[in-house]
Tab-separated table of C-alpha atoms and ligand atoms in Angstrom:
chain	number	residue	atom	x	y	z
A	405	MET	CA	62.412	8.512	9.965
A	406	PRO	CA	66.256	8.901	11.491
A	407	TRP	CA	68.354	10.721	8.904
A	408	SER	CA	65.668	13.002	6.887
A	409	LEU	CA	64.829	16.606	7.018
A	410	THR	CA	61.275	18.171	7.979
A	411	ILE	CA	61.957	21.216	5.294
A	412	GLY	CA	57.976	22.202	5.134
A	413	ARG	CA	54.820	21.089	5.872
A	414	LEU	CA	51.423	20.890	3.955
A	415	GLY	CA	47.819	19.827	6.285
A	416	GLU	CA	49.081	17.269	8.095
A	417	THR	CA	51.514	15.647	6.014
A	418	ALA	CA	55.676	16.634	6.919
A	419	ILE	CA	57.539	16.788	3.653
A	420	ARG	CA	61.580	15.233	4.555
A	421	ILE	CA	64.522	14.853	2.578
A	422	HIS	CA	66.499	12.089	3.226
A	423	VAL	CA	70.582	12.967	4.178
A	424	THR	CA	71.319	11.017	0.614
A	425	PHE	CA	69.576	13.133	-1.192
A	426	LEU	CA	71.624	16.283	-0.215
A	427	LEU	CA	74.683	14.009	-0.840
A	428	PHE	CA	73.598	13.386	-4.414
A	429	LEU	CA	72.803	17.194	-5.026
A	430	VAL	CA	76.465	17.803	-3.955
A	431	TRP	CA	77.176	14.804	-6.524
A	432	ILE	CA	75.337	16.262	-9.398
A	433	TRP	CA	77.206	20.005	-8.537
A	434	ALA	CA	80.932	17.746	-8.312
A	435	ALA	CA	80.000	15.974	-11.543
A	436	TYR	CA	78.844	18.724	-13.736
A	437	TYR	CA	81.844	21.078	-12.382
A	438	ARG	CA	84.421	18.751	-13.709
A	439	SER	CA	82.896	18.722	-16.892
A	440	GLY	CA	81.817	22.040	-17.250
A	441	GLY	CA	82.391	24.499	-14.752
A	442	ALA	CA	80.608	26.469	-12.343
A	443	SER	CA	77.869	27.539	-13.988
A	444	ALA	CA	76.871	23.895	-15.402
A	445	ALA	CA	77.199	22.749	-12.007
A	446	TRP	CA	74.671	25.306	-10.680
A	447	GLU	CA	72.592	24.409	-14.349
A	448	GLY	CA	72.549	20.491	-12.886
A	449	VAL	CA	71.589	21.236	-9.304
A	450	LEU	CA	68.920	23.379	-10.739
A	451	PHE	CA	67.616	20.835	-13.241
A	452	VAL	CA	67.492	17.928	-10.279
A	453	ALA	CA	65.779	20.205	-8.062
A	454	LEU	CA	63.348	21.436	-10.225
A	455	LEU	CA	62.699	17.098	-11.425
A	456	PHE	CA	62.135	16.524	-7.683
A	457	ALA	CA	59.786	19.529	-7.828
A	458	CYS	CA	58.106	17.460	-9.719
A	459	VAL	CA	58.533	14.298	-8.510
A	460	LEU	CA	56.755	16.392	-4.682
A	461	LEU	CA	53.546	17.123	-6.606
A	462	HIS	CA	53.769	13.446	-7.942
A	463	GLU	CA	52.957	12.159	-4.401
A	464	LEU	CA	50.920	15.121	-3.146
A	465	GLY	CA	48.667	13.644	-5.898
A	466	HIS	CA	48.524	10.607	-4.290
A	467	VAL	CA	48.233	12.561	-0.939
A	468	PHE	CA	45.675	14.613	-2.197
A	469	ALA	CA	43.484	11.806	-3.493
A	470	ALA	CA	43.630	9.708	-1.066
A	471	ARG	CA	42.967	12.903	1.942
A	472	HIS	CA	39.419	12.415	-0.524
A	473	TYR	CA	38.335	9.396	1.195
A	474	GLY	CA	39.275	10.063	4.631
A	475	VAL	CA	43.228	8.404	4.277
A	476	LYS	CA	45.890	10.617	5.756
A	477	THR	CA	49.742	10.630	4.966
A	478	PRO	CA	51.795	11.177	8.099
A	479	ASP	CA	54.865	12.482	5.784
A	480	ILE	CA	56.367	12.155	2.030
A	481	THR	CA	60.000	11.509	2.068
A	482	LEU	CA	62.627	12.475	-1.188
A	483	TRP	CA	65.080	9.912	-1.659
A	484	PRO	CA	68.030	10.000	-4.739
A	485	PHE	CA	65.540	7.318	-6.302
A	486	GLY	CA	62.410	9.441	-6.041
A	487	GLY	CA	59.807	9.886	-3.526
A	488	ILE	CA	57.609	7.678	-0.888
A	489	ALA	CA	54.552	8.860	0.034
A	490	ASN	CA	54.056	7.005	3.651
A	491	LEU	CA	49.995	6.577	2.871
A	492	GLU	CA	48.244	5.622	6.611
A	493	ARG	CA	46.935	2.534	4.396
A	494	ILE	CA	46.209	2.059	0.980
A	495	PRO	CA	41.621	2.464	0.351
A	496	GLU	CA	40.685	-1.263	-0.636
A	497	LYS	CA	37.879	-0.529	-2.489
A	498	PRO	CA	39.492	-1.208	-5.947
A	499	SER	CA	37.384	2.157	-7.548
A	500	GLN	CA	39.076	3.931	-4.529
A	501	GLU	CA	42.818	2.318	-4.995
A	502	LEU	CA	42.753	2.910	-9.044
A	503	VAL	CA	41.958	6.566	-8.243
A	504	VAL	CA	44.959	7.245	-5.795
A	505	ALA	CA	47.886	5.557	-8.140
A	506	ILE	CA	47.190	7.237	-11.050
A	507	ALA	CA	46.360	10.577	-9.004
A	508	GLY	CA	50.633	10.732	-8.619
A	509	PRO	CA	50.758	9.997	-12.807
A	510	LEU	CA	48.198	12.274	-13.736
A	511	VAL	CA	49.767	14.945	-12.326
A	512	ASN	CA	53.418	14.288	-14.314
A	513	VAL	CA	50.698	14.245	-17.564
A	514	VAL	CA	49.482	18.394	-16.666
A	515	ILE	CA	53.014	19.106	-15.644
A	516	ALA	CA	53.903	18.136	-19.300
A	517	LEU	CA	51.560	19.134	-20.720
A	518	VAL	CA	51.824	22.965	-19.409
A	519	LEU	CA	55.964	22.659	-20.583
A	520	LEU	CA	54.926	21.313	-23.915
A	521	VAL	CA	51.902	24.621	-24.355
A	522	ILE	CA	54.679	26.953	-22.618
A	523	LEU	CA	57.846	25.439	-25.148
A	524	SER	CA	55.025	25.589	-28.335
A	525	ALA	CA	54.639	29.399	-27.460
A	526	THR	CA	58.805	29.922	-27.477
A	527	LEU	CA	59.312	28.152	-30.697
A	528	ASP	CA	56.470	30.359	-32.071
A	529	GLY	CA	55.278	28.474	-35.774
A	530	THR	CA	57.812	26.207	-35.833
A	531	ASP	CA	56.510	22.740	-34.758
A	532	LEU	CA	57.267	21.122	-32.011
A	533	THR	CA	59.066	17.944	-32.806
A	534	ALA	CA	61.908	15.734	-31.067
A	535	ASP	CA	63.645	17.514	-33.344
A	536	ASN	CA	63.085	21.451	-33.276
A	537	LEU	CA	62.655	21.193	-29.396
A	538	ALA	CA	66.637	19.467	-29.546
A	539	LYS	CA	67.854	22.743	-31.650
A	540	ILE	CA	67.061	25.056	-28.782
A	541	GLU	CA	70.197	26.591	-27.615
A	542	ASP	CA	69.158	29.019	-24.778
A	543	PRO	CA	69.865	27.101	-21.589
A	544	ARG	CA	66.533	28.311	-19.767
A	545	THR	CA	64.566	26.947	-22.313
A	546	SER	CA	66.471	24.119	-22.991
A	547	ILE	CA	66.420	22.845	-19.101
A	548	LEU	CA	62.372	23.147	-20.204
A	549	VAL	CA	62.566	20.469	-22.411
A	550	LYS	CA	64.534	18.089	-20.301
A	551	LEU	CA	62.212	18.740	-17.524
A	552	ALA	CA	59.092	17.953	-19.971
A	553	GLY	CA	61.198	14.733	-21.257
A	554	ALA	CA	61.684	14.040	-17.573
A	555	ASN	CA	57.799	14.095	-16.677
A	556	ILE	CA	57.047	11.752	-19.617
A	557	PHE	CA	59.618	9.550	-18.578
A	558	LEU	CA	58.155	9.679	-15.103
A	559	VAL	CA	54.348	9.159	-16.498
A	560	VAL	CA	55.876	5.893	-18.604
A	561	PHE	CA	57.564	4.564	-15.686
A	562	ASN	CA	55.498	4.788	-12.670
A	563	LEU	CA	52.801	2.968	-15.028
A	564	ILE	CA	54.982	-0.405	-15.574
A	565	PRO	CA	52.300	-2.736	-13.940
A	566	ALA	CA	54.479	-4.050	-11.294
A	567	PHE	CA	54.851	-2.997	-7.728
A	568	PRO	CA	55.483	-0.789	-5.994
A	569	MET	CA	55.182	1.347	-9.166
A	570	ASP	CA	51.856	2.887	-8.976
A	571	GLY	CA	50.987	1.095	-12.915
A	572	GLY	CA	50.868	-2.023	-10.267
A	573	ARG	CA	48.281	-0.818	-7.890
A	574	VAL	CA	46.535	0.236	-11.015
A	575	LEU	CA	46.603	-3.457	-12.262
A	576	ARG	CA	45.254	-5.014	-8.757
A	577	ALA	CA	42.958	-2.448	-8.456
A	578	LEU	CA	41.443	-3.040	-12.076
A	579	LEU	CA	41.746	-7.199	-11.373
A	580	ALA	CA	39.989	-6.724	-7.584
A	581	MET	CA	37.067	-5.062	-9.448
A	582	ASN	CA	36.521	-8.371	-10.965
A	583	MET	CA	37.903	-10.852	-8.570
A	584	GLY	CA	39.101	-10.626	-4.511
A	585	HIS	CA	41.949	-8.519	-3.315
A	586	ALA	CA	44.279	-11.403	-2.363
A	587	LYS	CA	43.735	-13.107	-5.819
A	588	ALA	CA	44.325	-9.817	-7.900
A	589	THR	CA	47.434	-9.241	-5.641
A	590	ALA	CA	48.851	-12.673	-6.287
A	591	THR	CA	47.723	-12.030	-10.323
A	592	ALA	CA	49.081	-8.339	-10.441
A	593	ALA	CA	52.577	-9.963	-8.489
A	594	SER	CA	53.139	-12.494	-11.370
A	595	ILE	CA	52.178	-10.075	-13.755
A	596	GLY	CA	54.240	-7.714	-12.800
A	597	GLN	CA	57.139	-10.027	-12.307
A	598	GLY	CA	56.921	-11.639	-15.664
A	599	LEU	CA	57.115	-8.371	-17.078
A	600	ALA	CA	60.139	-7.493	-15.264
A	601	ILE	CA	61.570	-10.843	-16.399
A	602	GLY	CA	60.809	-9.488	-19.892
A	603	MET	CA	62.544	-6.116	-19.748
A	604	GLY	CA	65.524	-8.110	-18.212
A	605	LEU	CA	65.902	-9.990	-21.140
A	606	LEU	CA	65.437	-7.251	-23.466
A	607	GLY	CA	67.997	-5.300	-21.495
A	608	ILE	CA	70.400	-7.759	-22.469
A	609	PHE	CA	70.023	-7.483	-25.888
A	610	THR	CA	69.249	-3.736	-26.427
A	611	ASN	CA	70.382	-0.926	-23.023
A	612	PRO	CA	71.723	-2.787	-19.809
A	613	MET	CA	70.363	-0.025	-18.056
A	614	LEU	CA	66.878	-1.719	-19.257
A	615	MET	CA	68.561	-4.914	-17.249
A	616	ILE	CA	69.400	-3.012	-14.044
A	617	ILE	CA	65.855	-1.812	-13.975
A	618	GLY	CA	64.638	-5.431	-14.961
A	619	VAL	CA	65.784	-6.950	-11.718
A	620	PHE	CA	64.915	-3.941	-9.294
A	621	VAL	CA	61.350	-4.490	-10.524
A	622	PHE	CA	61.295	-8.031	-9.813
A	623	LEU	CA	62.653	-8.049	-6.779
A	624	ALA	CA	60.622	-4.551	-5.745
A	625	ALA	CA	57.773	-7.057	-6.925
A	626	SER	CA	58.207	-9.546	-4.918
A	627	GLY	CA	58.853	-7.532	-1.557
A	628	GLU	CA	55.631	-5.917	-2.260
A	629	ALA	CA	53.753	-8.645	-2.646
A	630	GLY	CA	54.940	-10.568	0.227
A	631	GLN	CA	53.747	-7.659	2.735
A	632	VAL	CA	50.844	-7.415	0.786
A	633	GLN	CA	50.091	-11.330	1.436
A	634	LEU	CA	51.120	-10.002	5.146
A	635	LYS	CA	48.671	-7.474	5.323
A	636	GLU	CA	45.662	-10.123	3.719
A	637	ALA	CA	46.670	-12.379	6.385
A	638	SER	CA	45.953	-10.653	9.432
A	639	ARG	CA	42.946	-8.529	7.079
A	640	GLY	CA	39.750	-9.184	9.832
A	641	LEU	CA	41.965	-11.161	12.534
A	642	LEU	CA	42.217	-10.076	15.973
A	643	VAL	CA	45.693	-9.629	17.749
A	644	SER	CA	43.784	-13.035	19.862
A	645	ASP	CA	44.589	-15.317	16.748
A	646	ALA	CA	47.473	-14.957	16.644
A	647	MET	CA	49.378	-14.327	20.254
A	648	ILE	CA	51.198	-16.933	22.015
A	649	THR	CA	49.429	-18.021	24.604
A	650	HIS	CA	51.892	-20.607	26.273
A	651	PHE	CA	55.296	-19.410	27.761
A	652	GLU	CA	57.540	-18.429	30.444
A	653	THR	CA	57.281	-15.812	32.159
A	654	LEU	CA	60.122	-14.384	34.759
A	655	GLY	CA	59.417	-12.066	37.959
A	656	PRO	CA	60.862	-9.110	38.910
A	657	GLN	CA	62.933	-10.261	41.802
A	658	SER	CA	64.317	-13.581	38.906
A	659	THR	CA	68.421	-13.570	38.445
A	660	VAL	CA	70.218	-14.070	35.182
A	661	ASP	CA	70.165	-17.930	36.494
A	662	ASP	CA	66.557	-18.238	36.610
A	663	ALA	CA	66.012	-16.890	33.395
A	664	ALA	CA	68.348	-19.890	31.801
A	665	ASP	CA	66.807	-22.456	33.554
A	666	ALA	CA	63.641	-21.297	31.996
A	667	LEU	CA	65.354	-21.482	28.458
A	668	ILE	CA	66.485	-24.616	28.714
A	669	ARG	CA	63.268	-26.226	29.864
A	670	SER	CA	61.185	-23.823	26.888
A	671	THR	CA	61.666	-23.186	23.104
A	672	GLN	CA	61.330	-19.586	23.616
A	673	LYS	CA	63.841	-17.091	22.926
A	674	GLU	CA	62.181	-14.013	24.292
A	675	PHE	CA	60.983	-14.435	28.093
A	676	PRO	CA	58.369	-11.458	29.401
A	677	VAL	CA	58.939	-10.312	33.163
A	678	VAL	CA	55.752	-9.941	34.542
A	679	ASP	CA	55.715	-8.595	38.181
A	680	GLY	CA	53.123	-9.807	40.782
A	681	ALA	CA	49.632	-7.436	39.576
A	682	GLY	CA	50.260	-9.113	36.160
A	683	HIS	CA	51.519	-6.047	34.194
A	684	LEU	CA	54.454	-6.367	31.920
A	685	ARG	CA	57.632	-4.757	32.796
A	686	GLY	CA	59.835	-5.812	29.700
A	687	VAL	CA	61.660	-8.506	27.645
A	688	LEU	CA	64.264	-10.718	28.325
A	689	THR	CA	65.859	-11.892	24.837
A	690	ARG	CA	68.315	-15.192	25.192
A	691	ASP	CA	70.888	-12.631	23.070
A	692	ALA	CA	70.921	-10.310	26.179
A	693	MET	CA	70.686	-13.627	28.773
A	694	ILE	CA	73.682	-14.755	27.540
A	695	ARG	CA	75.267	-11.665	27.342
A	696	ALA	CA	74.236	-10.457	30.623
A	697	MET	CA	75.454	-14.263	32.400
A	698	LYS	CA	79.339	-14.216	30.853
A	699	ASP	CA	80.065	-10.051	31.630
A	700	GLN	CA	77.726	-9.679	34.591
A	701	GLY	CA	77.420	-13.154	36.253
A	702	PRO	CA	74.365	-15.886	36.888
A	703	GLN	CA	73.374	-13.167	40.008
A	704	THR	CA	72.130	-10.314	38.137
A	705	ALA	CA	68.534	-9.691	38.023
A	706	VAL	CA	66.980	-9.982	35.028
A	707	ILE	CA	65.149	-6.577	35.498
A	708	GLU	CA	68.661	-5.185	35.265
A	709	VAL	CA	69.184	-6.416	31.896
A	710	MET	CA	65.637	-6.695	30.610
A	711	GLN	CA	65.009	-4.705	27.006
A	712	ALA	CA	61.983	-2.284	29.726
A	713	ASP	CA	59.997	-0.021	26.943
A	714	VAL	CA	58.211	-3.160	24.953
A	715	PRO	CA	54.843	-2.035	23.512
A	716	VAL	CA	51.724	-3.951	24.224
A	717	VAL	CA	48.630	-4.053	22.753
A	718	GLU	CA	45.008	-5.199	23.758
A	719	ALA	CA	43.984	-8.831	23.056
A	720	ARG	CA	41.384	-7.711	21.449
A	721	SER	CA	42.490	-5.018	18.628
A	722	LYS	CA	43.107	-5.691	15.194
A	723	LEU	CA	46.321	-7.319	14.154
A	724	ASP	CA	47.342	-5.384	11.144
A	725	ALA	CA	47.955	-2.536	13.660
A	726	ALA	CA	50.076	-4.586	15.712
A	727	LEU	CA	51.934	-6.463	13.111
A	728	LYS	CA	52.801	-2.572	12.181
A	729	LEU	CA	54.343	-2.367	15.723
A	730	ILE	CA	56.436	-5.399	15.743
A	731	THR	CA	57.779	-3.866	12.568
A	732	SER	CA	58.630	-0.449	13.075
A	733	ALA	CA	59.064	-1.002	16.908
A	734	GLN	CA	62.803	-1.646	17.930
A	735	ALA	CA	61.261	-4.466	20.215
A	736	PRO	CA	62.033	-8.148	20.478
A	737	ALA	CA	58.496	-8.715	21.057
A	738	VAL	CA	54.701	-7.058	21.312
A	739	GLY	CA	53.229	-8.299	24.739
A	740	VAL	CA	49.306	-8.575	24.292
A	741	VAL	CA	47.704	-7.502	27.789
A	742	ASP	CA	43.694	-8.119	29.128
A	743	VAL	CA	41.225	-4.939	29.300
A	744	SER	CA	43.131	-4.879	33.343
A	745	GLY	CA	46.136	-4.552	31.489
A	746	LYS	CA	47.305	-8.224	32.383
A	747	LEU	CA	49.592	-9.880	29.892
A	748	VAL	CA	48.230	-12.970	28.692
A	749	GLY	CA	49.888	-13.391	25.207
A	750	LEU	CA	53.034	-12.193	23.126
A	751	LEU	CA	53.399	-11.585	19.377
A	752	THR	CA	56.770	-12.295	17.928
A	753	PRO	CA	58.584	-12.072	14.613
A	754	GLU	CA	58.596	-15.893	14.293
A	755	ASN	CA	55.210	-16.491	15.287
A	756	VAL	CA	53.754	-14.441	12.744
A	757	GLY	CA	56.176	-16.277	9.988
A	758	GLU	CA	54.188	-19.095	11.375
A	759	LEU	CA	50.530	-17.230	10.690
A	760	MET	CA	51.999	-16.961	6.975
A	761	MET	CA	52.991	-20.124	6.546
A	762	LEU	CA	49.816	-21.771	7.500
A	763	HIS	CA	47.862	-19.183	5.098
A	764	ALA	CA	50.165	-19.983	2.183
A	765	ALA	CA	49.158	-23.662	3.084
A	766	ARG	CA	45.563	-23.220	3.277
A	767	PRO	CA	44.312	-24.811	0.309
A	768	GLU	CA	42.119	-21.848	-0.587
A	769	ARG	CA	44.478	-19.345	-1.126
A	770	GLY	CA	43.634	-15.647	-0.205
A	771	ALA	CA	41.004	-17.398	2.359
A	772	HIS	CA	41.739	-16.066	6.350
A	773	PRO	CA	43.851	-18.581	8.216
A	774	PHE	CA	40.814	-18.665	10.888
A	775	GLY	CA	38.079	-18.911	8.821
A	776	ARG	CA	37.084	-15.427	9.538
A	777	GLY	CA	36.620	-12.311	7.138
A	778	ARG	CA	35.988	-12.377	3.679
A	779	ALA	CA	37.850	-15.181	1.186
A	780	GLY	CA	39.275	-14.063	-2.088
B	1178	ZN	ZN1	53.438	7.360	-7.501
């Protein structure tokens, strides 16, 4: 991921901070400096740094639980809005997903308990109530009070039963124990969105902050539910089930003029350039074609203006892995090859979108579009 710095490594997991997080620390320093001078500024930065250490431990909770089930995590990135552990996959057994989801908030429960034990020792004798804690004047102790409060907030916030919060996954896992994975996802997403609307309405009458969180949760929940549906649709399918097989190709000798003819003849927007042995050399997009036509003229060789490093997958490989390639690679399409390396198909974001539409239109929602695999 660009714009993030690796600050450490734990086993196979790289720990990264995003550049915006460093800017956020600078902003915190400046904001505290203006109101309370240099000592307040450093205290503010220390608090945020400690808070994010707790967020990192939360993510490590997910990572270690996932590792227990054989799921690797290549990296954790800290953003100003929190941490994201990039798990290779979410375990599909509901009981395992439940454990992985709950492991993060559980870490914050433990941190909060440890901090409260330390605080009750410093208060010795006095009751551990919010009032008494608020009276603490020693700055070193009061930072612990704030940190304990923040960890309790993290537990409550993360357990909101809506995607992409951990609570949404907990809810989905619990539902999936009684219904199919796809139906559980759809139900959990609707519950999450209903909750987000409720939060937004409550926010109008109480705290506007709640309204903002409600909007955020609603949008995030829709996005996450869509992604989960895409994964559901592709599960159990092979690349060959979803690829385009009828398409025009260009040869290494073709010119932009030839490509323009192919553009008119077909409805394609991406044209694979294939050599005599049937191997994919690159892809020419409609935009690149038009640009070349204007700037370099119709006699330009397509090989000069095509995008050369286009990823390829084997037709018999799993579709979900190929979809990851489409979203992560900056390529207009993914080439599909047979065992001998010959181009036999194409995957484009557009035809993946069509696959999704088909999936959604099927009467038995959750079943796979081509009947393969498990019905939800
Ligand atoms: Zn979490």
